[in-house]
mmCIF file of C-alpha atoms in Angstrom:
data_model
loop_
_atom_site.group_PDB
_atom_site.id
_atom_site.type_symbol
_atom_site.label_atom_id
_atom_site.label_comp_id
_atom_site.label_asym_id
_atom_site.label_seq_id
_atom_site.Cartn_x
_atom_site.Cartn_y
_atom_site.Cartn_z
ATOM 1 C CA UNK A 1 53.414 186.208 36.253
ATOM 2 C CA UNK A 2 51.193 183.741 38.025
ATOM 3 C CA UNK A 3 49.913 182.123 34.796
ATOM 4 C CA UNK A 4 53.208 181.837 32.909
ATOM 5 C CA UNK A 5 53.564 178.190 33.974
ATOM 6 C CA UNK A 6 50.433 177.371 31.930
ATOM 7 C CA UNK A 7 51.997 178.468 28.650
ATOM 8 C CA UNK A 8 53.002 175.817 26.160
ATOM 9 C CA UNK A 9 54.640 178.020 23.547
ATOM 10 C CA UNK A 10 57.990 178.232 25.349
ATOM 11 C CA UNK A 11 61.046 176.037 24.979
ATOM 12 C CA UNK A 12 60.547 172.263 24.737
ATOM 13 C CA UNK A 13 61.739 170.389 27.832
ATOM 14 C CA UNK A 14 62.546 167.293 25.802
ATOM 15 C CA UNK A 15 60.279 165.109 27.942
ATOM 16 C CA UNK A 16 58.055 162.590 26.161
ATOM 17 C CA UNK A 17 54.371 162.246 27.067
ATOM 18 C CA UNK A 18 53.391 159.110 28.972
ATOM 19 C CA UNK A 19 50.708 158.310 26.413
ATOM 20 C CA UNK A 20 50.379 159.277 22.789
ATOM 21 C CA UNK A 21 49.029 162.814 22.518
ATOM 22 C CA UNK A 22 45.877 163.407 20.441
ATOM 23 C CA UNK A 23 46.433 164.945 17.001
ATOM 24 C CA UNK A 24 46.383 168.747 17.053
ATOM 25 C CA UNK A 25 43.073 170.278 15.949
ATOM 26 C CA UNK A 26 42.778 171.912 12.557
ATOM 27 C CA UNK A 27 43.858 175.533 12.531
ATOM 28 C CA UNK A 28 42.869 178.327 10.240
ATOM 29 C CA UNK A 29 45.340 179.954 7.891
ATOM 30 C CA UNK A 30 47.149 183.008 9.177
ATOM 31 C CA UNK A 31 46.984 184.201 12.783
ATOM 32 C CA UNK A 32 44.034 186.583 12.530
ATOM 33 C CA UNK A 33 46.370 189.556 12.982
ATOM 34 C CA UNK A 34 47.743 188.221 16.274
ATOM 35 C CA UNK A 35 51.469 187.660 16.645
ATOM 36 C CA UNK A 36 53.093 185.007 18.803
ATOM 37 C CA UNK A 37 54.639 186.439 21.989
ATOM 38 C CA UNK A 38 57.936 184.574 21.855
ATOM 39 C CA UNK A 39 59.503 182.573 24.705
ATOM 40 C CA UNK A 40 60.045 185.422 27.157
ATOM 41 C CA UNK A 41 57.564 186.643 29.783
ATOM 42 C CA UNK A 42 54.515 188.580 28.608
ATOM 43 C CA UNK A 43 54.804 191.937 30.328
ATOM 44 C CA UNK A 44 52.133 194.556 30.883
ATOM 45 C CA UNK A 45 52.131 197.687 28.747
ATOM 46 C CA UNK A 46 54.827 196.575 26.309
ATOM 47 C CA UNK A 47 54.131 197.119 22.621
ATOM 48 C CA UNK A 48 50.892 197.741 20.782
ATOM 49 C CA UNK A 49 50.806 194.747 18.430
ATOM 50 C CA UNK A 50 48.042 192.283 19.410
ATOM 51 C CA UNK A 51 49.285 188.838 20.425
ATOM 52 C CA UNK A 52 47.821 185.440 21.201
ATOM 53 C CA UNK A 53 49.339 183.727 24.232
ATOM 54 C CA UNK A 54 48.701 179.985 24.092
ATOM 55 C CA UNK A 55 48.069 178.333 27.444
ATOM 56 C CA UNK A 56 47.066 174.884 28.694
ATOM 57 C CA UNK A 57 44.158 175.515 31.040
ATOM 58 C CA UNK A 58 43.583 173.249 34.045
ATOM 59 C CA UNK A 59 39.787 173.492 33.863
ATOM 60 C CA UNK A 60 37.228 174.917 31.454
ATOM 61 C CA UNK A 61 33.796 174.867 33.138
ATOM 62 C CA UNK A 62 33.458 177.705 35.632
ATOM 63 C CA UNK A 63 30.896 177.583 38.415
ATOM 64 C CA UNK A 64 29.251 180.974 38.979
ATOM 65 C CA UNK A 65 29.188 181.875 42.683
ATOM 66 C CA UNK A 66 26.027 182.860 44.518
ATOM 67 C CA UNK A 67 22.856 181.148 45.634
ATOM 68 C CA UNK A 68 20.747 182.001 42.565
ATOM 69 C CA UNK A 69 22.933 183.158 39.648
ATOM 70 C CA UNK A 70 21.422 183.851 36.239
ATOM 71 C CA UNK A 71 23.546 180.994 34.881
ATOM 72 C CA UNK A 72 25.381 178.439 37.031
ATOM 73 C CA UNK A 73 28.099 177.340 34.602
ATOM 74 C CA UNK A 74 30.095 179.365 32.084
ATOM 75 C CA UNK A 75 32.819 178.552 29.585
ATOM 76 C CA UNK A 76 35.368 181.008 28.190
ATOM 77 C CA UNK A 77 37.955 179.709 25.694
ATOM 78 C CA UNK A 78 39.662 183.122 25.611
ATOM 79 C CA UNK A 79 40.697 185.728 28.176
ATOM 80 C CA UNK A 80 40.987 189.256 26.889
ATOM 81 C CA UNK A 81 39.109 190.323 23.772
ATOM 82 C CA UNK A 82 40.217 191.935 20.522
ATOM 83 C CA UNK A 83 36.743 193.434 20.082
ATOM 84 C CA UNK A 84 38.215 196.185 22.306
ATOM 85 C CA UNK A 85 34.804 197.435 23.475
ATOM 86 C CA UNK A 86 35.622 200.433 25.655
ATOM 87 C CA UNK A 87 32.892 199.659 28.205
ATOM 88 C CA UNK A 88 33.524 195.887 28.585
ATOM 89 C CA UNK A 89 32.828 194.854 32.189
ATOM 90 C CA UNK A 90 35.271 191.937 31.902
ATOM 91 C CA UNK A 91 38.308 194.212 31.621
ATOM 92 C CA UNK A 92 39.237 193.915 35.265
ATOM 93 C CA UNK A 93 39.746 190.143 34.936
ATOM 94 C CA UNK A 94 43.006 190.857 33.108
ATOM 95 C CA UNK A 95 44.378 192.374 36.285
ATOM 96 C CA UNK A 96 44.260 188.883 37.818
ATOM 97 C CA UNK A 97 46.887 187.968 35.202
ATOM 98 C CA UNK A 98 49.126 190.908 36.219
ATOM 99 C CA UNK A 99 48.114 192.693 33.014
ATOM 100 C CA UNK A 100 46.198 195.955 32.765
ATOM 101 C CA UNK A 101 42.495 196.307 32.084
ATOM 102 C CA UNK A 102 43.007 198.765 29.234
ATOM 103 C CA UNK A 103 45.241 198.153 26.238
ATOM 104 C CA UNK A 104 46.486 194.780 27.550
ATOM 105 C CA UNK A 105 42.914 193.459 27.672
ATOM 106 C CA UNK A 106 42.493 194.365 23.986
ATOM 107 C CA UNK A 107 45.848 193.022 22.796
ATOM 108 C CA UNK A 108 47.045 190.229 25.117
ATOM 109 C CA UNK A 109 44.636 187.393 24.333
ATOM 110 C CA UNK A 110 44.982 184.201 26.375
ATOM 111 C CA UNK A 111 44.017 181.194 24.246
ATOM 112 C CA UNK A 112 43.032 177.999 26.078
ATOM 113 C CA UNK A 113 44.219 175.694 23.313
ATOM 114 C CA UNK A 114 43.081 172.561 25.151
ATOM 115 C CA UNK A 115 39.522 173.833 25.696
ATOM 116 C CA UNK A 116 37.891 171.117 23.591
ATOM 117 C CA UNK A 117 39.646 168.161 25.172
ATOM 118 C CA UNK A 118 39.153 169.597 28.660
ATOM 119 C CA UNK A 119 35.428 170.030 28.057
ATOM 120 C CA UNK A 120 35.007 166.440 26.868
ATOM 121 C CA UNK A 121 36.710 165.210 30.010
ATOM 122 C CA UNK A 122 34.643 167.429 32.304
ATOM 123 C CA UNK A 123 31.346 166.523 30.635
ATOM 124 C CA UNK A 124 32.220 162.844 31.135
ATOM 125 C CA UNK A 125 32.726 163.182 34.893
ATOM 126 C CA UNK A 126 30.329 161.047 36.940
ATOM 127 C CA UNK A 127 29.334 164.074 39.020
ATOM 128 C CA UNK A 128 28.459 166.270 36.025
ATOM 129 C CA UNK A 129 24.671 166.758 36.035
ATOM 130 C CA UNK A 130 24.277 168.071 32.487
ATOM 131 C CA UNK A 131 23.435 171.637 33.529
ATOM 132 C CA UNK A 132 23.294 174.408 30.882
ATOM 133 C CA UNK A 133 26.599 176.021 29.928
ATOM 134 C CA UNK A 134 26.702 179.723 28.976
ATOM 135 C CA UNK A 135 29.320 181.086 26.559
ATOM 136 C CA UNK A 136 30.045 184.710 25.741
ATOM 137 C CA UNK A 137 29.270 185.947 29.239
ATOM 138 C CA UNK A 138 32.804 187.243 29.861
ATOM 139 C CA UNK A 139 34.709 187.549 26.590
ATOM 140 C CA UNK A 140 33.472 186.766 23.096
ATOM 141 C CA UNK A 141 34.142 183.165 21.976
ATOM 142 C CA UNK A 142 33.911 184.358 18.366
ATOM 143 C CA UNK A 143 36.479 187.114 18.553
ATOM 144 C CA UNK A 144 39.226 187.427 15.953
ATOM 145 C CA UNK A 145 41.514 184.708 17.373
ATOM 146 C CA UNK A 146 38.815 182.083 16.867
ATOM 147 C CA UNK A 147 39.322 182.350 13.121
ATOM 148 C CA UNK A 148 42.736 180.756 13.605
ATOM 149 C CA UNK A 149 42.332 178.534 16.647
ATOM 150 C CA UNK A 150 38.904 177.031 15.842
ATOM 151 C CA UNK A 151 38.147 176.137 19.448
ATOM 152 C CA UNK A 152 34.390 176.564 19.172
ATOM 153 C CA UNK A 153 33.726 173.671 16.763
ATOM 154 C CA UNK A 154 35.427 171.373 19.277
ATOM 155 C CA UNK A 155 33.425 172.871 22.143
ATOM 156 C CA UNK A 156 30.054 172.787 20.392
ATOM 157 C CA UNK A 157 30.820 169.290 19.115
ATOM 158 C CA UNK A 158 31.460 168.061 22.656
ATOM 159 C CA UNK A 159 28.254 169.667 23.956
ATOM 160 C CA UNK A 160 26.272 168.212 21.067
ATOM 161 C CA UNK A 161 27.619 164.706 21.622
ATOM 162 C CA UNK A 162 26.738 164.947 25.313
ATOM 163 C CA UNK A 163 23.322 166.476 24.473
ATOM 164 C CA UNK A 164 24.218 169.150 26.993
ATOM 165 C CA UNK A 165 22.225 172.404 26.827
ATOM 166 C CA UNK A 166 24.178 175.575 26.122
ATOM 167 C CA UNK A 167 23.802 179.219 25.167
ATOM 168 C CA UNK A 168 25.892 181.542 23.009
ATOM 169 C CA UNK A 169 26.170 185.336 23.140
ATOM 170 C CA UNK A 170 28.359 187.005 20.541
ATOM 171 C CA UNK A 171 29.120 190.118 18.522
ATOM 172 C CA UNK A 172 31.081 188.105 15.950
ATOM 173 C CA UNK A 173 29.969 187.100 12.458
ATOM 174 C CA UNK A 174 32.375 184.192 12.718
ATOM 175 C CA UNK A 175 29.618 182.245 14.478
ATOM 176 C CA UNK A 176 28.078 181.693 11.026
ATOM 177 C CA UNK A 177 31.009 179.387 10.225
ATOM 178 C CA UNK A 178 29.557 176.968 12.797
ATOM 179 C CA UNK A 179 25.909 177.396 11.830
ATOM 180 C CA UNK A 180 25.540 173.788 10.639
ATOM 181 C CA UNK A 181 27.066 172.446 13.847
ATOM 182 C CA UNK A 182 24.830 174.660 15.992
ATOM 183 C CA UNK A 183 21.786 173.511 14.049
ATOM 184 C CA UNK A 184 22.787 169.880 14.633
ATOM 185 C CA UNK A 185 23.167 170.548 18.357
ATOM 186 C CA UNK A 186 19.716 172.160 18.489
ATOM 187 C CA UNK A 187 18.191 168.858 17.368
ATOM 188 C CA UNK A 188 19.441 167.016 20.458
ATOM 189 C CA UNK A 189 19.483 169.679 23.194
ATOM 190 C CA UNK A 190 18.336 173.190 24.100
ATOM 191 C CA UNK A 191 20.462 175.869 22.439
ATOM 192 C CA UNK A 192 20.081 179.544 23.293
ATOM 193 C CA UNK A 193 21.408 182.068 20.770
ATOM 194 C CA UNK A 194 21.822 185.807 21.238
ATOM 195 C CA UNK A 195 23.644 188.628 19.460
ATOM 196 C CA UNK A 196 24.642 191.871 21.169
ATOM 197 C CA UNK A 197 23.651 195.072 19.338
ATOM 198 C CA UNK A 198 23.376 198.168 21.514
ATOM 199 C CA UNK A 199 22.700 200.592 18.672
ATOM 200 C CA UNK A 200 22.916 200.941 14.908
ATOM 201 C CA UNK A 201 24.583 204.364 15.250
ATOM 202 C CA UNK A 202 27.633 203.957 12.986
ATOM 203 C CA UNK A 203 29.782 206.800 14.321
ATOM 204 C CA UNK A 204 29.464 205.660 17.916
ATOM 205 C CA UNK A 205 30.085 202.004 16.979
ATOM 206 C CA UNK A 206 33.349 202.765 15.188
ATOM 207 C CA UNK A 207 34.712 204.513 18.263
ATOM 208 C CA UNK A 208 33.341 202.490 21.172
ATOM 209 C CA UNK A 209 33.518 198.965 19.670
ATOM 210 C CA UNK A 210 36.434 199.284 17.223
ATOM 211 C CA UNK A 211 37.223 195.585 16.847
ATOM 212 C CA UNK A 212 33.689 194.326 16.215
ATOM 213 C CA UNK A 213 31.696 193.759 13.038
ATOM 214 C CA UNK A 214 29.256 196.573 12.320
ATOM 215 C CA UNK A 215 25.841 196.476 14.029
ATOM 216 C CA UNK A 216 24.151 195.805 10.684
ATOM 217 C CA UNK A 217 26.518 192.891 10.059
ATOM 218 C CA UNK A 218 25.610 191.457 13.469
ATOM 219 C CA UNK A 219 21.931 191.754 12.680
ATOM 220 C CA UNK A 220 22.599 189.736 9.548
ATOM 221 C CA UNK A 221 23.709 186.937 11.902
ATOM 222 C CA UNK A 222 20.276 187.105 13.541
ATOM 223 C CA UNK A 223 18.682 187.008 10.086
ATOM 224 C CA UNK A 224 20.720 183.976 9.045
ATOM 225 C CA UNK A 225 19.833 182.063 12.204
ATOM 226 C CA UNK A 226 16.161 182.909 11.785
ATOM 227 C CA UNK A 227 16.353 181.697 8.207
ATOM 228 C CA UNK A 228 17.423 178.290 9.518
ATOM 229 C CA UNK A 229 14.535 178.205 11.968
ATOM 230 C CA UNK A 230 16.837 178.882 14.919
ATOM 231 C CA UNK A 231 15.467 181.295 17.485
ATOM 232 C CA UNK A 232 17.937 184.133 18.125
ATOM 233 C CA UNK A 233 17.539 186.970 20.619
ATOM 234 C CA UNK A 234 19.187 190.374 20.659
ATOM 235 C CA UNK A 235 20.767 191.871 23.743
ATOM 236 C CA UNK A 236 20.354 195.595 23.119
ATOM 237 C CA UNK A 237 23.398 196.411 25.171
ATOM 238 C CA UNK A 238 24.751 198.624 26.289
ATOM 239 C CA UNK A 239 22.564 201.651 25.735
ATOM 240 C CA UNK A 240 24.936 204.570 26.234
ATOM 241 C CA UNK A 241 23.707 207.734 27.977
ATOM 242 C CA UNK A 242 23.921 210.780 25.725
ATOM 243 C CA UNK A 243 25.111 208.646 22.812
ATOM 244 C CA UNK A 244 22.500 206.024 21.900
ATOM 245 C CA UNK A 245 19.582 206.720 24.258
ATOM 246 C CA UNK A 246 17.512 209.263 22.323
ATOM 247 C CA UNK A 247 13.997 208.352 21.218
ATOM 248 C CA UNK A 248 15.058 208.523 17.557
ATOM 249 C CA UNK A 249 18.051 206.228 18.036
ATOM 250 C CA UNK A 250 16.066 203.726 20.091
ATOM 251 C CA UNK A 251 13.355 203.647 17.415
ATOM 252 C CA UNK A 252 15.898 203.073 14.628
ATOM 253 C CA UNK A 253 17.705 200.311 16.520
ATOM 254 C CA UNK A 254 14.554 198.462 17.587
ATOM 255 C CA UNK A 255 13.171 198.637 14.037
ATOM 256 C CA UNK A 256 16.379 197.119 12.651
ATOM 257 C CA UNK A 257 16.353 194.364 15.279
ATOM 258 C CA UNK A 258 12.739 193.497 14.475
ATOM 259 C CA UNK A 259 13.401 193.506 10.740
ATOM 260 C CA UNK A 260 16.258 191.021 11.255
ATOM 261 C CA UNK A 261 13.820 188.513 12.754
ATOM 262 C CA UNK A 262 14.936 188.560 16.388
ATOM 263 C CA UNK A 263 12.878 186.347 18.663
ATOM 264 C CA UNK A 264 13.301 188.567 21.704
ATOM 265 C CA UNK A 265 14.826 191.885 22.706
ATOM 266 C CA UNK A 266 16.479 192.604 26.052
ATOM 267 C CA UNK A 267 17.652 196.181 26.726
ATOM 268 C CA UNK A 268 20.517 196.865 29.124
ATOM 269 C CA UNK A 269 21.677 200.335 30.122
ATOM 270 C CA UNK A 270 25.437 200.867 30.435
ATOM 271 C CA UNK A 271 27.027 199.922 33.741
ATOM 272 C CA UNK A 272 30.607 200.852 34.563
ATOM 273 C CA UNK A 273 32.453 198.578 36.947
ATOM 274 C CA UNK A 274 36.023 199.198 38.100
ATOM 275 C CA UNK A 275 38.456 198.403 35.313
ATOM 276 C CA UNK A 276 36.014 199.327 32.556
ATOM 277 C CA UNK A 277 35.098 202.502 34.408
ATOM 278 C CA UNK A 278 38.549 204.058 34.116
ATOM 279 C CA UNK A 279 39.013 203.027 30.477
ATOM 280 C CA UNK A 280 35.585 204.351 29.459
ATOM 281 C CA UNK A 281 36.234 207.590 31.359
ATOM 282 C CA UNK A 282 39.429 208.211 29.398
ATOM 283 C CA UNK A 283 37.670 207.461 26.102
ATOM 284 C CA UNK A 284 34.747 209.743 26.914
ATOM 285 C CA UNK A 285 37.036 212.630 27.813
ATOM 286 C CA UNK A 286 38.800 212.292 24.473
ATOM 287 C CA UNK A 287 35.800 211.635 22.203
ATOM 288 C CA UNK A 288 32.811 213.315 23.871
ATOM 289 C CA UNK A 289 34.104 215.696 26.568
ATOM 290 C CA UNK A 290 30.826 217.647 26.597
ATOM 291 C CA UNK A 291 29.145 214.554 28.083
ATOM 292 C CA UNK A 292 31.439 214.401 31.106
ATOM 293 C CA UNK A 293 29.004 216.303 33.387
ATOM 294 C CA UNK A 294 26.165 213.935 32.432
ATOM 295 C CA UNK A 295 28.250 210.865 33.268
ATOM 296 C CA UNK A 296 29.445 212.398 36.481
ATOM 297 C CA UNK A 297 25.787 212.859 37.452
ATOM 298 C CA UNK A 298 24.772 209.331 36.425
ATOM 299 C CA UNK A 299 27.819 207.304 37.534
ATOM 300 C CA UNK A 300 29.536 209.481 40.107
ATOM 301 C CA UNK A 301 28.216 207.338 42.953
ATOM 302 C CA UNK A 302 28.502 203.828 41.576
ATOM 303 C CA UNK A 303 28.612 201.422 38.663
ATOM 304 C CA UNK A 304 24.925 201.707 37.718
ATOM 305 C CA UNK A 305 22.892 204.633 36.436
ATOM 306 C CA UNK A 306 20.037 205.814 38.664
ATOM 307 C CA UNK A 307 16.918 203.649 38.607
ATOM 308 C CA UNK A 308 14.656 206.372 37.251
ATOM 309 C CA UNK A 309 16.969 206.960 34.272
ATOM 310 C CA UNK A 310 17.290 203.240 33.507
ATOM 311 C CA UNK A 311 13.546 202.700 33.853
ATOM 312 C CA UNK A 312 12.842 205.563 31.452
ATOM 313 C CA UNK A 313 15.210 204.164 28.827
ATOM 314 C CA UNK A 314 13.847 200.626 29.163
ATOM 315 C CA UNK A 315 10.277 201.936 28.916
ATOM 316 C CA UNK A 316 11.176 203.706 25.672
ATOM 317 C CA UNK A 317 12.658 200.485 24.285
ATOM 318 C CA UNK A 318 9.624 198.479 25.400
ATOM 319 C CA UNK A 319 7.261 200.917 23.710
ATOM 320 C CA UNK A 320 9.222 200.777 20.451
ATOM 321 C CA UNK A 321 9.438 196.989 20.651
ATOM 322 C CA UNK A 322 5.667 196.749 21.012
ATOM 323 C CA UNK A 323 5.161 198.833 17.880
ATOM 324 C CA UNK A 324 7.465 196.511 15.933
ATOM 325 C CA UNK A 325 5.977 193.254 17.179
ATOM 326 C CA UNK A 326 8.744 192.412 19.638
ATOM 327 C CA UNK A 327 6.883 191.597 22.814
ATOM 328 C CA UNK A 328 8.083 191.716 26.387
ATOM 329 C CA UNK A 329 11.698 192.876 26.522
ATOM 330 C CA UNK A 330 13.192 191.835 29.846
ATOM 331 C CA UNK A 331 13.319 194.480 32.562
ATOM 332 C CA UNK A 332 16.693 196.004 33.378
ATOM 333 C CA UNK A 333 17.507 196.615 37.020
ATOM 334 C CA UNK A 334 18.584 200.236 37.399
ATOM 335 C CA UNK A 335 19.706 202.318 40.351
ATOM 336 C CA UNK A 336 18.740 205.343 42.487
ATOM 337 C CA UNK A 337 17.268 208.758 41.747
ATOM 338 C CA UNK A 338 15.535 210.275 38.755
ATOM 339 C CA UNK A 339 17.038 211.826 35.633
ATOM 340 C CA UNK A 340 15.980 211.955 31.983
ATOM 341 C CA UNK A 341 17.275 210.175 28.889
ATOM 342 C CA UNK A 342 19.910 212.387 27.352
ATOM 343 C CA UNK A 343 19.949 214.104 23.991
ATOM 344 C CA UNK A 344 21.647 212.675 20.866
ATOM 345 C CA UNK A 345 25.468 212.904 20.837
ATOM 346 C CA UNK A 346 27.099 216.020 19.495
ATOM 347 C CA UNK A 347 30.791 216.551 19.046
ATOM 348 C CA UNK A 348 31.975 219.814 20.589
ATOM 349 C CA UNK A 349 32.785 222.660 18.230
ATOM 350 C CA UNK A 350 36.457 223.091 17.306
ATOM 351 C CA UNK A 351 38.301 224.944 20.010
ATOM 352 C CA UNK A 352 35.789 224.068 22.752
ATOM 353 C CA UNK A 353 37.558 223.567 26.059
ATOM 354 C CA UNK A 354 37.389 220.053 27.458
ATOM 355 C CA UNK A 355 36.424 219.380 31.044
ATOM 356 C CA UNK A 356 38.629 217.181 33.222
ATOM 357 C CA UNK A 357 36.984 214.258 34.972
ATOM 358 C CA UNK A 358 36.884 214.044 38.727
ATOM 359 C CA UNK A 359 38.208 211.036 40.592
ATOM 360 C CA UNK A 360 34.604 210.069 41.348
ATOM 361 C CA UNK A 361 34.091 209.384 37.647
#
């Protein structure tokens, strides 16, 4: 595979470094349920046991293409994510590693073990202008592997020492381990904090986000940050058609977000890009086959739901947010023709025939 030469968990070549290597960073006990892959090649679709593949990355700050991106620089210490969110838009990035965007994305986690030292070097470059760095935009920096590898304290420490602005988006409670460090960084630079909570519907969460802490546990992260005087937003994402988009569910979720002390609420309706699209389709057919026609109507022509549907959902969130003192959720850009928010999810009765999905969705 094209990235195998970056691994450093294979056989020792016997060569000595030119200069003394820095001491290895502190590691957590255990391996957070992730096994080591062994010296052989990591192949796609082999075995179900999650593994952490240690690599030495060549760079760590990624420039976002485009003339006016939402954020210009991102940082991802991990590729793949054990949160295993069925809808994750980043799934297709695993295909660049010759791995699949389904089970491999959930279980073959690339760990950039030199992330901290690389970041210090890149922040010290004469041409680095101190622009904001966004984390959590692709895969979660506080996923399970972080409990062992502890890359984020090194990363946040480097950003703090450089007084470089940064933002964090996570679904992981593990971020609370670094609360003191984040608070210290906020005294010297701008720090943006956000937690992703699409819904507080427990049954849907257990199925669609099986590797994440519960939504209520994530809202406790918001509460803990607010208790320290740190402003924390909530990305209410994704809102799932037919599953978490009813008026009652939106009301319950917005109320919980407000009660946790969120500074801001941004709703985002589900979008299904290639890679995630196929994985979500398979999950939906297995778990909620009665919703297949709805999804075919909404996503049969592209990755985004029609504009009228998205606007209706966002309007419902905005109305609920206003009632709970959360002002001005950001507008979500939707797509195309009109349809209505769907009804609450219902499992089909035993013996109900399932409907096969078309190739269009």
